[in-house]
Short mmCIF file of C-alpha atoms and ligand atoms in Angstrom, two decimals:
data_model
loop_
_atom_site.label_atom_id
_atom_site.label_comp_id
_atom_site.label_asym_id
_atom_site.label_seq_id
_atom_site.Cartn_x
_atom_site.Cartn_y
_atom_site.Cartn_z
CA MET A 1 127.72 233.64 -57.46
CA GLU A 2 129.77 231.09 -59.50
CA LYS A 3 130.45 232.51 -62.96
CA SER A 4 131.67 230.13 -65.61
CA LEU A 5 133.54 231.44 -68.60
CA GLU A 6 131.04 229.64 -70.83
CA THR A 7 128.18 231.67 -69.30
CA ILE A 8 130.11 234.91 -69.84
CA VAL A 9 130.95 234.04 -73.47
CA ALA A 10 127.33 233.10 -74.25
CA TRP A 11 126.02 236.34 -72.71
CA ALA A 12 128.69 238.44 -74.43
CA LYS A 13 127.76 236.98 -77.82
CA ARG A 14 124.00 237.13 -77.23
CA ARG A 15 124.04 240.75 -76.14
CA GLY A 16 126.55 242.14 -78.62
CA PHE A 17 129.60 242.65 -76.42
CA ALA A 18 131.85 240.39 -78.49
CA TYR A 19 131.59 238.14 -81.53
CA PRO A 20 133.94 235.43 -82.79
CA GLY A 21 136.27 237.00 -85.38
CA SER A 22 135.50 236.21 -89.05
CA ASP A 23 132.34 234.52 -87.80
CA ILE A 24 130.62 233.82 -91.13
CA TYR A 25 133.74 231.95 -92.31
CA GLY A 26 133.77 229.70 -89.28
CA GLY A 27 135.86 232.08 -87.21
CA LEU A 28 139.61 232.39 -86.66
CA ALA A 29 140.96 230.68 -83.57
CA ASN A 30 141.04 233.00 -80.56
CA ALA A 31 140.08 236.13 -82.44
CA TRP A 32 137.21 238.19 -81.05
CA ASP A 33 135.57 241.26 -82.54
CA LEU A 34 134.06 243.75 -80.15
CA GLY A 35 130.35 244.20 -80.78
CA PRO A 36 128.54 247.54 -80.35
CA TYR A 37 128.41 247.31 -76.56
CA GLY A 38 131.95 245.93 -76.22
CA THR A 39 133.16 248.82 -78.37
CA GLU A 40 131.48 251.31 -76.02
CA ILE A 41 133.07 249.66 -72.98
CA LYS A 42 136.48 249.85 -74.64
CA ARG A 43 136.00 253.54 -75.48
CA ASN A 44 134.85 254.24 -71.93
CA ILE A 45 137.80 252.46 -70.30
CA GLU A 46 140.21 254.34 -72.58
CA HIS A 47 138.44 257.59 -71.85
CA VAL A 48 138.58 257.35 -68.05
CA TRP A 49 142.20 256.22 -68.15
CA TRP A 50 143.28 258.98 -70.53
CA THR A 51 141.28 261.62 -68.67
CA TYR A 52 142.84 260.71 -65.35
CA PHE A 53 146.43 260.12 -66.40
CA VAL A 54 146.94 262.43 -69.38
CA GLN A 55 144.30 265.15 -69.14
CA GLN A 56 144.27 265.70 -65.38
CA ARG A 57 147.93 265.12 -64.57
CA ASP A 58 150.47 267.77 -65.46
CA ASP A 59 153.31 265.28 -65.68
CA ILE A 60 152.03 262.82 -68.31
CA ILE A 61 151.60 263.41 -72.03
CA GLY A 62 150.18 261.26 -74.80
CA LEU A 63 151.62 259.59 -77.88
CA ASP A 64 150.37 257.47 -80.78
CA SER A 65 153.24 255.62 -82.41
CA GLN A 66 153.31 253.09 -85.26
CA ILE A 67 152.65 249.37 -85.05
CA LEU A 68 155.36 248.70 -87.65
CA MET A 69 158.78 249.85 -86.50
CA ASN A 70 162.34 249.58 -87.70
CA PRO A 71 163.42 245.95 -86.97
CA LYS A 72 166.46 247.29 -85.09
CA VAL A 73 164.07 248.45 -82.36
CA TRP A 74 163.34 244.83 -81.47
CA GLU A 75 167.01 243.89 -81.48
CA ALA A 76 167.73 246.74 -79.07
CA SER A 77 164.80 245.97 -76.81
CA GLY A 78 165.83 242.33 -76.52
CA HIS A 79 162.64 241.00 -78.12
CA VAL A 80 164.44 239.23 -80.98
CA ALA A 81 166.64 237.35 -78.54
CA TRP A 82 164.39 236.90 -75.54
CA PHE A 83 160.72 237.30 -76.29
CA SER A 84 159.91 233.64 -76.51
CA ASP A 85 157.90 230.92 -74.83
CA PRO A 86 159.20 227.47 -73.92
CA LEU A 87 157.25 224.97 -76.03
CA ILE A 88 157.02 221.24 -75.65
CA ASP A 89 155.64 218.66 -78.06
CA CYS A 90 153.78 215.57 -76.96
CA LYS A 91 155.63 212.72 -78.71
CA LYS A 92 152.46 210.65 -78.92
CA CYS A 93 149.74 212.99 -80.27
CA LYS A 94 152.14 215.76 -81.48
CA SER A 95 150.18 218.51 -79.75
CA ARG A 96 152.19 221.54 -78.71
CA GLU A 97 151.96 223.12 -75.25
CA ARG A 98 153.61 225.96 -73.37
CA ALA A 99 155.76 224.23 -70.77
CA ASP A 100 155.53 226.97 -68.13
CA LYS A 101 151.73 227.23 -68.38
CA LEU A 102 151.28 223.45 -68.21
CA ILE A 103 153.46 223.34 -65.10
CA GLU A 104 151.62 226.29 -63.58
CA ASP A 105 148.28 224.53 -64.14
CA THR A 106 149.67 221.39 -62.49
CA ILE A 107 150.92 223.37 -59.48
CA THR A 108 147.53 225.07 -59.08
CA SER A 109 145.36 221.99 -59.59
CA LYS A 110 147.47 219.88 -57.20
CA ASN A 111 147.85 222.71 -54.70
CA MET A 112 151.62 222.20 -54.65
CA THR A 113 153.96 224.17 -52.41
CA LEU A 114 157.48 225.32 -53.16
CA GLU A 115 158.76 222.70 -50.69
CA SER A 116 156.93 219.85 -52.42
CA ILE A 117 158.35 220.96 -55.79
CA GLN A 118 161.86 221.30 -54.36
CA ALA A 119 161.77 217.63 -53.40
CA VAL A 120 162.09 216.91 -57.15
CA VAL A 121 163.39 220.08 -58.84
CA ALA A 122 166.06 222.46 -57.59
CA VAL A 123 164.14 225.73 -57.95
CA THR A 124 163.93 228.74 -55.71
CA THR A 125 160.61 230.17 -56.89
CA ILE A 126 157.20 228.61 -57.47
CA THR A 127 156.82 230.57 -60.75
CA PRO A 128 157.73 228.21 -63.65
CA GLU A 129 158.12 231.16 -66.05
CA ALA A 130 161.35 231.92 -64.20
CA TRP A 131 162.73 228.36 -64.48
CA ASP A 132 165.20 227.19 -67.13
CA PHE A 133 164.49 224.38 -69.63
CA GLU A 134 166.20 221.76 -67.51
CA GLN A 135 164.12 222.61 -64.45
CA GLN A 136 160.92 222.55 -66.52
CA THR A 137 161.83 219.15 -68.03
CA THR A 138 162.66 217.73 -64.59
CA PHE A 139 159.28 218.85 -63.27
CA LEU A 140 157.39 217.39 -66.25
CA THR A 141 159.08 214.01 -65.99
CA GLY A 142 159.44 213.95 -62.18
CA PHE A 143 155.75 214.67 -61.57
CA LYS A 144 154.60 212.70 -64.65
CA VAL A 145 152.64 215.62 -66.09
CA LYS A 146 150.14 214.34 -68.66
CA CYS A 147 149.41 215.76 -72.09
CA PRO A 148 146.02 217.51 -71.77
CA LYS A 149 145.03 216.13 -75.21
CA CYS A 150 145.98 212.42 -75.04
CA GLY A 151 147.10 211.73 -71.48
CA SER A 152 150.62 210.58 -72.44
CA CYS A 153 153.63 211.63 -70.32
CA ASP A 154 156.12 211.38 -73.17
CA TRP A 155 157.37 214.93 -73.83
CA ALA A 156 160.08 216.11 -76.22
CA GLU A 157 162.70 218.64 -75.00
CA PRO A 158 161.34 222.21 -74.60
CA LYS A 159 162.15 224.60 -77.47
CA LYS A 160 162.15 228.39 -77.69
CA PHE A 161 159.41 229.95 -79.83
CA ASN A 162 159.59 233.69 -80.56
CA LEU A 163 156.24 235.37 -80.02
CA MET A 164 156.65 238.21 -82.49
CA PHE A 165 154.55 238.18 -85.65
CA LYS A 166 156.82 238.59 -88.63
CA THR A 167 155.71 240.19 -91.87
CA GLN A 168 157.38 241.73 -94.90
CA GLN A 169 157.71 245.32 -95.91
CA GLY A 170 157.96 245.82 -99.66
CA VAL A 171 155.83 245.04 -102.67
CA ILE A 172 157.63 242.03 -104.14
CA GLU A 173 157.06 238.81 -102.25
CA GLY A 174 160.28 237.30 -100.96
CA GLN A 175 162.29 240.48 -101.58
CA GLY A 176 161.00 242.70 -98.84
CA THR A 177 162.54 243.37 -95.46
CA ASP A 178 161.34 241.29 -92.53
CA ILE A 179 159.57 243.45 -90.01
CA TYR A 180 157.46 242.72 -86.95
CA LEU A 181 154.05 243.72 -85.72
CA ARG A 182 154.86 245.30 -82.35
CA PRO A 183 154.43 242.91 -79.41
CA GLU A 184 154.01 245.86 -77.01
CA THR A 185 153.34 249.56 -77.34
CA ALA A 186 156.13 250.56 -74.94
CA GLN A 187 159.01 250.64 -77.43
CA GLY A 188 157.24 253.32 -79.48
CA ILE A 189 157.51 255.47 -76.37
CA PHE A 190 161.23 254.88 -75.81
CA VAL A 191 162.16 255.61 -79.42
CA ASN A 192 160.30 258.93 -79.20
CA PHE A 193 161.90 259.96 -75.91
CA ARG A 194 164.33 262.38 -77.62
CA ASN A 195 161.58 263.88 -79.81
CA ILE A 196 159.41 264.49 -76.77
CA LEU A 197 162.23 266.12 -74.83
CA ASP A 198 163.04 268.35 -77.81
CA THR A 199 159.47 269.42 -78.57
CA THR A 200 157.71 269.68 -75.21
CA ARG A 201 158.49 271.28 -71.87
CA SER A 202 158.59 267.92 -70.06
CA ARG A 203 160.87 267.81 -67.07
CA ILE A 204 161.83 264.76 -65.06
CA PRO A 205 159.82 263.21 -63.45
CA PHE A 206 157.35 262.85 -66.32
CA GLY A 207 155.54 260.13 -68.19
CA ILE A 208 154.44 259.27 -71.72
CA ALA A 209 151.17 257.38 -72.22
CA GLN A 210 149.99 255.41 -75.19
CA ILE A 211 147.00 253.21 -76.06
CA GLY A 212 147.25 250.85 -78.99
CA LYS A 213 147.29 247.41 -80.49
CA ALA A 214 149.94 244.79 -79.82
CA PHE A 215 150.40 241.38 -81.42
CA ARG A 216 151.82 238.17 -80.00
CA ASN A 217 151.87 234.80 -81.68
CA GLU A 218 150.77 233.13 -78.47
CA ILE A 219 150.86 229.37 -78.58
CA THR A 220 148.33 228.70 -75.88
CA PRO A 221 145.74 231.36 -76.38
CA GLY A 222 142.21 230.86 -75.22
CA ASN A 223 140.09 231.75 -72.19
CA PHE A 224 137.95 234.03 -74.36
CA MET A 225 139.68 237.43 -74.59
CA PHE A 226 142.19 236.67 -71.84
CA ARG A 227 144.99 235.52 -74.13
CA VAL A 228 144.60 236.51 -77.75
CA ARG A 229 147.01 237.17 -80.57
CA GLU A 230 145.85 240.72 -81.25
CA PHE A 231 145.01 242.92 -78.29
CA TYR A 232 145.09 246.46 -76.92
CA GLN A 233 147.43 247.81 -74.29
CA MET A 234 147.45 251.04 -72.28
CA GLU A 235 151.01 251.78 -71.29
CA ILE A 236 152.87 254.53 -69.49
CA GLU A 237 156.61 254.95 -69.26
CA TYR A 238 157.29 257.19 -66.30
CA PHE A 239 160.80 258.65 -66.26
CA VAL A 240 162.52 259.52 -63.00
CA GLU A 241 166.03 260.47 -61.89
CA ASN A 242 168.75 257.82 -62.21
CA ASP A 243 168.64 257.19 -58.51
CA THR A 244 167.40 253.80 -57.26
CA GLU A 245 165.95 255.22 -54.05
CA LYS A 246 163.83 257.75 -55.96
CA GLY A 247 162.94 255.07 -58.52
CA LEU A 248 161.71 252.71 -55.82
CA GLU A 249 159.64 255.52 -54.28
CA SER A 250 157.99 256.15 -57.63
CA PHE A 251 157.49 252.41 -58.16
CA GLU A 252 155.60 252.21 -54.83
CA ALA A 253 153.54 255.26 -55.73
CA TRP A 254 152.55 253.63 -59.04
CA LYS A 255 151.57 250.42 -57.25
CA ASN A 256 149.29 252.33 -54.91
CA ALA A 257 147.81 254.48 -57.67
CA SER A 258 147.05 251.38 -59.72
CA LYS A 259 145.19 249.70 -56.87
CA LYS A 260 142.95 252.70 -56.56
CA ARG A 261 142.40 253.19 -60.26
CA TRP A 262 141.07 249.70 -61.04
CA LYS A 263 138.45 250.20 -58.35
CA GLU A 264 137.54 253.80 -59.05
CA GLU A 265 137.75 253.83 -62.83
CA ILE A 266 136.23 250.52 -63.72
CA GLY A 267 134.60 249.50 -60.46
CA ILE A 268 136.43 246.17 -60.16
CA LYS A 269 135.62 244.58 -56.81
CA GLU A 270 138.52 244.64 -54.39
CA GLU A 271 137.97 241.07 -53.25
CA ASN A 272 138.56 239.84 -56.81
CA MET A 273 141.97 241.51 -57.10
CA ARG A 274 145.38 240.90 -55.66
CA PHE A 275 148.83 242.43 -56.03
CA ARG A 276 151.72 240.03 -56.42
CA ASP A 277 155.30 241.26 -56.04
CA HIS A 278 157.76 239.19 -58.04
CA ASP A 279 160.46 237.33 -56.12
CA GLN A 280 164.01 238.56 -56.64
CA ASP A 281 164.87 235.59 -58.86
CA GLU A 282 161.82 236.14 -61.06
CA LEU A 283 163.09 239.62 -61.99
CA SER A 284 164.96 240.39 -65.21
CA PHE A 285 168.60 241.29 -64.57
CA TYR A 286 167.91 245.00 -65.13
CA SER A 287 164.71 245.20 -63.07
CA LYS A 288 164.55 246.56 -59.53
CA GLY A 289 160.99 245.43 -58.91
CA THR A 290 157.88 244.09 -60.60
CA CYS A 291 154.36 243.79 -59.30
CA ASP A 292 151.49 242.06 -61.09
CA VAL A 293 147.95 243.24 -60.59
CA GLU A 294 145.88 240.07 -60.80
CA TYR A 295 142.19 239.31 -61.12
CA LEU A 296 140.37 236.16 -60.10
CA PHE A 297 139.12 234.97 -63.50
CA PRO A 298 136.75 231.95 -63.64
CA ARG A 299 139.78 229.76 -64.39
CA GLY A 300 142.03 231.24 -61.70
CA TRP A 301 144.22 234.28 -61.03
CA GLY A 302 145.54 236.06 -64.11
CA GLU A 303 147.55 239.22 -64.80
CA LEU A 304 145.71 242.44 -65.62
CA GLN A 305 148.61 244.79 -65.33
CA GLY A 306 152.34 244.57 -64.80
CA ILE A 307 154.09 247.41 -62.96
CA ALA A 308 157.84 247.24 -63.50
CA TYR A 309 160.78 249.33 -62.39
CA ARG A 310 162.97 248.88 -65.49
CA THR A 311 165.85 251.17 -64.41
CA ASP A 312 167.64 252.77 -67.40
CA TYR A 313 167.69 249.53 -69.42
CA ASP A 314 165.48 250.49 -72.38
CA LEU A 315 166.85 253.96 -73.03
CA LYS A 316 170.39 252.68 -72.63
CA GLN A 317 169.79 249.89 -75.12
CA HIS A 318 168.29 252.28 -77.67
CA MET A 319 171.11 254.75 -77.12
CA GLU A 320 173.66 252.03 -77.86
CA HIS A 321 171.86 250.57 -80.88
CA SER A 322 170.78 253.85 -82.50
CA GLY A 323 173.88 255.86 -81.67
CA LYS A 324 171.61 258.76 -80.63
CA ASP A 325 172.02 260.60 -77.37
CA LEU A 326 169.04 259.79 -75.15
CA GLN A 327 170.37 261.45 -72.03
CA TYR A 328 168.42 264.01 -70.09
CA ASN A 329 169.92 267.36 -69.30
CA ASP A 330 168.68 268.58 -65.94
CA PRO A 331 168.10 272.34 -66.33
CA TYR A 332 168.31 272.94 -62.57
CA THR A 333 171.36 270.90 -61.56
CA GLY A 334 173.12 270.73 -64.92
CA LYS A 335 173.40 266.94 -64.45
CA ARG A 336 173.28 264.80 -67.58
CA TYR A 337 172.01 261.23 -67.23
CA ILE A 338 169.89 258.41 -68.66
CA PRO A 339 166.67 258.45 -66.63
CA HIS A 340 165.25 255.43 -64.86
CA CYS A 341 161.80 254.29 -65.84
CA ILE A 342 158.71 252.82 -64.17
CA GLU A 343 156.31 251.03 -66.50
CA PRO A 344 152.71 250.51 -65.41
CA SER A 345 151.50 248.44 -68.35
CA ARG A 346 147.85 247.46 -68.64
CA GLY A 347 145.99 245.18 -70.97
CA LEU A 348 142.95 246.97 -72.33
CA THR A 349 141.48 243.85 -73.92
CA ARG A 350 141.91 242.03 -70.60
CA ALA A 351 140.35 244.99 -68.80
CA ILE A 352 137.26 244.67 -71.02
CA LEU A 353 137.03 240.96 -70.22
CA THR A 354 137.49 241.71 -66.52
CA ALA A 355 134.79 244.37 -66.60
CA LEU A 356 132.39 241.88 -68.21
CA ILE A 357 133.09 239.12 -65.70
CA ASP A 358 133.03 241.40 -62.69
CA ALA A 359 129.75 243.02 -63.70
CA TYR A 360 127.80 239.88 -64.61
CA ASP A 361 125.20 238.91 -62.03
CA GLU A 362 122.08 236.77 -61.81
CA GLU A 363 119.56 237.91 -59.25
CA LYS A 364 116.31 236.46 -57.91
CA TYR A 365 113.47 238.88 -57.24
CA THR A 366 109.72 238.87 -56.75
CA ASP A 367 107.72 240.52 -59.52
CA GLY A 368 104.55 242.63 -59.20
CA ASN A 369 102.41 239.44 -59.23
CA GLY A 370 104.33 237.89 -56.36
CA ALA A 371 106.11 235.36 -58.62
CA GLU A 372 109.80 234.63 -58.17
CA GLN A 373 111.87 235.64 -61.20
CA THR A 374 115.56 235.65 -62.12
CA ARG A 375 117.14 238.51 -63.96
CA ILE A 376 120.56 238.86 -65.49
CA VAL A 377 122.00 242.20 -64.55
CA ALA A 378 125.33 243.64 -65.61
CA ARG A 379 126.42 245.87 -62.75
CA PHE A 380 128.89 247.95 -64.71
CA HIS A 381 130.37 251.01 -63.05
CA LYS A 382 128.59 254.05 -64.51
CA ASN A 383 131.88 255.18 -66.06
CA ILE A 384 132.04 252.20 -68.33
CA ALA A 385 128.41 251.10 -68.86
CA PRO A 386 127.94 251.01 -72.64
CA VAL A 387 124.55 252.75 -72.49
CA LYS A 388 123.87 255.26 -69.73
CA PHE A 389 120.13 255.92 -70.18
CA ALA A 390 117.32 254.11 -71.99
CA VAL A 391 114.28 256.25 -72.79
CA ILE A 392 111.01 254.32 -73.06
CA PRO A 393 107.60 255.77 -74.05
CA LEU A 394 105.05 253.66 -72.18
CA VAL A 395 102.23 254.15 -74.66
CA LYS A 396 103.61 253.73 -78.12
CA LYS A 397 100.40 254.74 -79.87
CA ASP A 398 100.22 258.13 -78.17
CA GLU A 399 102.07 260.62 -80.36
CA LYS A 400 102.51 263.13 -77.56
CA ILE A 401 104.14 260.59 -75.23
CA VAL A 402 106.37 259.26 -78.01
CA GLY A 403 107.27 262.82 -79.07
CA PHE A 404 108.21 263.81 -75.51
CA ALA A 405 110.33 260.67 -75.14
CA GLU A 406 112.05 261.29 -78.46
CA ASP A 407 112.91 264.88 -77.51
CA LEU A 408 114.28 263.74 -74.17
CA TYR A 409 116.33 261.02 -75.88
CA ARG A 410 117.82 263.52 -78.37
CA LYS A 411 118.70 265.89 -75.55
CA LEU A 412 120.38 263.26 -73.38
CA SER A 413 122.19 261.76 -76.40
CA LYS A 414 124.15 265.01 -76.80
CA GLN A 415 125.93 264.13 -73.59
CA TYR A 416 125.54 260.40 -73.05
CA MET A 417 125.25 257.19 -75.02
CA CYS A 418 121.50 256.46 -74.84
CA GLU A 419 118.93 254.11 -76.34
CA PHE A 420 115.35 254.74 -77.35
CA ASP A 421 113.01 251.78 -77.03
CA ASP A 422 109.40 252.07 -78.19
CA SER A 423 108.74 248.35 -78.56
CA GLY A 424 105.86 248.77 -76.10
CA ASN A 425 106.68 246.03 -73.58
CA VAL A 426 108.30 247.81 -70.66
CA GLY A 427 109.11 244.61 -68.77
CA LYS A 428 111.08 243.30 -71.75
CA CYS A 429 112.85 246.65 -72.16
CA TYR A 430 113.96 246.56 -68.51
CA ARG A 431 115.28 242.98 -68.87
CA ARG A 432 117.23 243.92 -71.99
CA GLN A 433 118.68 247.06 -70.45
CA ASP A 434 119.59 245.18 -67.25
CA GLU A 435 121.47 242.62 -69.32
CA ILE A 436 123.54 245.27 -71.08
CA GLY A 437 124.04 247.11 -67.80
CA THR A 438 122.21 250.41 -68.44
CA PRO A 439 122.25 252.24 -65.08
CA TYR A 440 118.94 254.05 -65.63
CA CYS A 441 115.72 253.54 -67.61
CA ILE A 442 113.46 256.53 -68.02
CA THR A 443 109.80 256.03 -68.86
CA VAL A 444 107.41 258.62 -70.24
CA ASP A 445 103.64 258.20 -69.63
CA TYR A 446 100.34 260.11 -69.35
CA GLN A 447 101.39 261.74 -66.10
CA THR A 448 104.38 263.20 -67.95
CA LEU A 449 101.97 265.10 -70.18
CA GLU A 450 100.19 266.47 -67.10
CA ASP A 451 103.03 267.44 -64.78
CA GLY A 452 106.19 267.10 -66.90
CA THR A 453 107.72 264.36 -64.69
CA VAL A 454 109.20 261.06 -65.88
CA THR A 455 109.90 257.82 -64.03
CA ILE A 456 113.53 256.86 -63.48
CA ARG A 457 114.35 253.24 -62.63
CA ASP A 458 117.62 252.25 -60.99
CA ARG A 459 119.26 249.16 -62.54
CA ASP A 460 120.67 247.80 -59.28
CA THR A 461 117.85 248.42 -56.82
CA MET A 462 115.00 248.40 -59.39
CA GLU A 463 113.58 251.35 -57.43
CA GLN A 464 111.51 253.83 -59.40
CA LYS A 465 110.81 257.45 -58.68
CA ARG A 466 109.33 260.42 -60.49
CA ILE A 467 111.61 263.30 -61.31
CA LYS A 468 111.79 266.28 -63.63
CA PRO A 469 113.85 265.68 -66.79
CA GLU A 470 116.24 268.48 -65.72
CA GLU A 471 117.12 266.42 -62.64
CA ILE A 472 118.50 263.53 -64.71
CA ILE A 473 122.20 263.13 -64.08
CA LEU A 474 124.46 260.13 -64.27
P1 ATP B 1 151.08 237.04 -69.47
O1 ATP B 1 151.96 236.62 -68.32
O2 ATP B 1 149.61 236.92 -69.18
O3 ATP B 1 151.49 236.43 -70.78
P2 ATP B 1 152.79 239.30 -69.83
O4 ATP B 1 153.47 239.36 -68.52
O5 ATP B 1 153.50 238.70 -71.00
O6 ATP B 1 151.33 238.60 -69.67
P3 ATP B 1 153.10 242.08 -70.40
O7 ATP B 1 154.15 241.89 -71.42
O8 ATP B 1 153.49 242.63 -69.07
O9 ATP B 1 152.26 240.72 -70.22
O10 ATP B 1 151.94 242.98 -71.05
C1 ATP B 1 151.17 243.91 -70.32
C2 ATP B 1 149.71 243.55 -70.30
O11 ATP B 1 149.23 243.23 -71.62
C3 ATP B 1 149.39 242.29 -69.48
O12 ATP B 1 149.25 242.61 -68.11
C4 ATP B 1 148.06 241.84 -70.07
O13 ATP B 1 146.98 242.53 -69.48
C5 ATP B 1 148.18 242.28 -71.53
N1 ATP B 1 148.46 241.11 -72.39
C6 ATP B 1 149.65 240.51 -72.59
N2 ATP B 1 149.54 239.48 -73.46
C7 ATP B 1 148.24 239.44 -73.82
C8 ATP B 1 147.46 238.59 -74.69
N3 ATP B 1 148.04 237.63 -75.40
N4 ATP B 1 146.14 238.82 -74.83
C9 ATP B 1 145.54 239.82 -74.14
N5 ATP B 1 146.20 240.65 -73.30
C10 ATP B 1 147.53 240.47 -73.14
#
């Protein structure tokens, strides 16, 4: 089924998954608040991730570091110098675009190959993010790329635009210190590496996991929650010996684990995912490998997760800039070294968007009167469905039926997120629950009062069967 982003946005707003930020004031560009059901999905994705990686693994521990950090952190990490996008201005209508994204869109829409690009620009990779300004300018002029707003081909030279949000610390305007809202959660992990070594029994190889907000002053946001300025990340820094062979082994293991986790945790369909290894010349100078986990969004492939083998770059940088010893002392061999690090870094906000898109379905079926109907059904994996059970008394005027249903609802709510719906129209209740992706609806009726059984309806098959309340499991 073709799913347009417009359909997904309309459904998400209508059913309370996401609302435009600051809505009553006309919104704020590209800001989205999670509604009640979106909030549940977020909590569920976090929960399964944390349970698997932190709770069930002996070698990964959690952390919750600050959004505001000492500005020296961002000098050490390279963000002050390098964390920027190449921007170009249209000389005619003055609109501002990200050069690499505009080029990427042109390559995709014209189905260009590396060979066809090389006829005009001397590049060795088809990924424009890895090109320099001169190569980007040559492409834009050589292929006469038009401004998406006014159609002109008259572009100014690309400029660097740092993506970090700057703010001030201090109470007097103009006299405070410039600080940044973190553009990634990872650096909070590196700066706590020493603390973790000193206060826990962690031994290499081990990882540190963190979930939190990150901020980027993106110039071409859009695509609903795909590219926003404020978003959540779920990151792990996994430290291994300073040995490239062992590092590459761990990098491969993380790639394989990630493939499995997207499917098993969130139920993302395999055919909608791909794994893209970066070419050698796309890699940062310190990196020994990077792999993007991509999803087929309605507007094309986009990154969900980046898995990067960052060697000892980050710890080394922080050791130099802070003057603190961030080496690891191996208790078994007595060796002292700066560990290498693998970073499987996921976007949680993008994972929520992906879960919404992947789950959305429209299905034709024949109703009890033989008429053809269409239903919208969100086929969320049970792990992440915002509501697990809806309890529906079929006869709302019968106190005994309603009482039984209420008791059952209270009991199930101790363990699961549930809804109680006594509006009286069971067909409407089913449609609503299908649209928010509730795996099971449970109805209570006269037969319940006679034999204690309830009817359970499966969201995906619409099959109904009678069971005892004790048999209800997710
Ligand atoms: P992109 O190429 O899409 O800009 P990136 O390579 O800059 O992403 P990373 O720095 O590797 O992204 O960040 C890790 C993850 O954080 C990404 O895989 C993505 O899921 C998420 N992410 C990054 N930027 C944004 C954003 N502006 N809005 C929502 N999620 C984001």
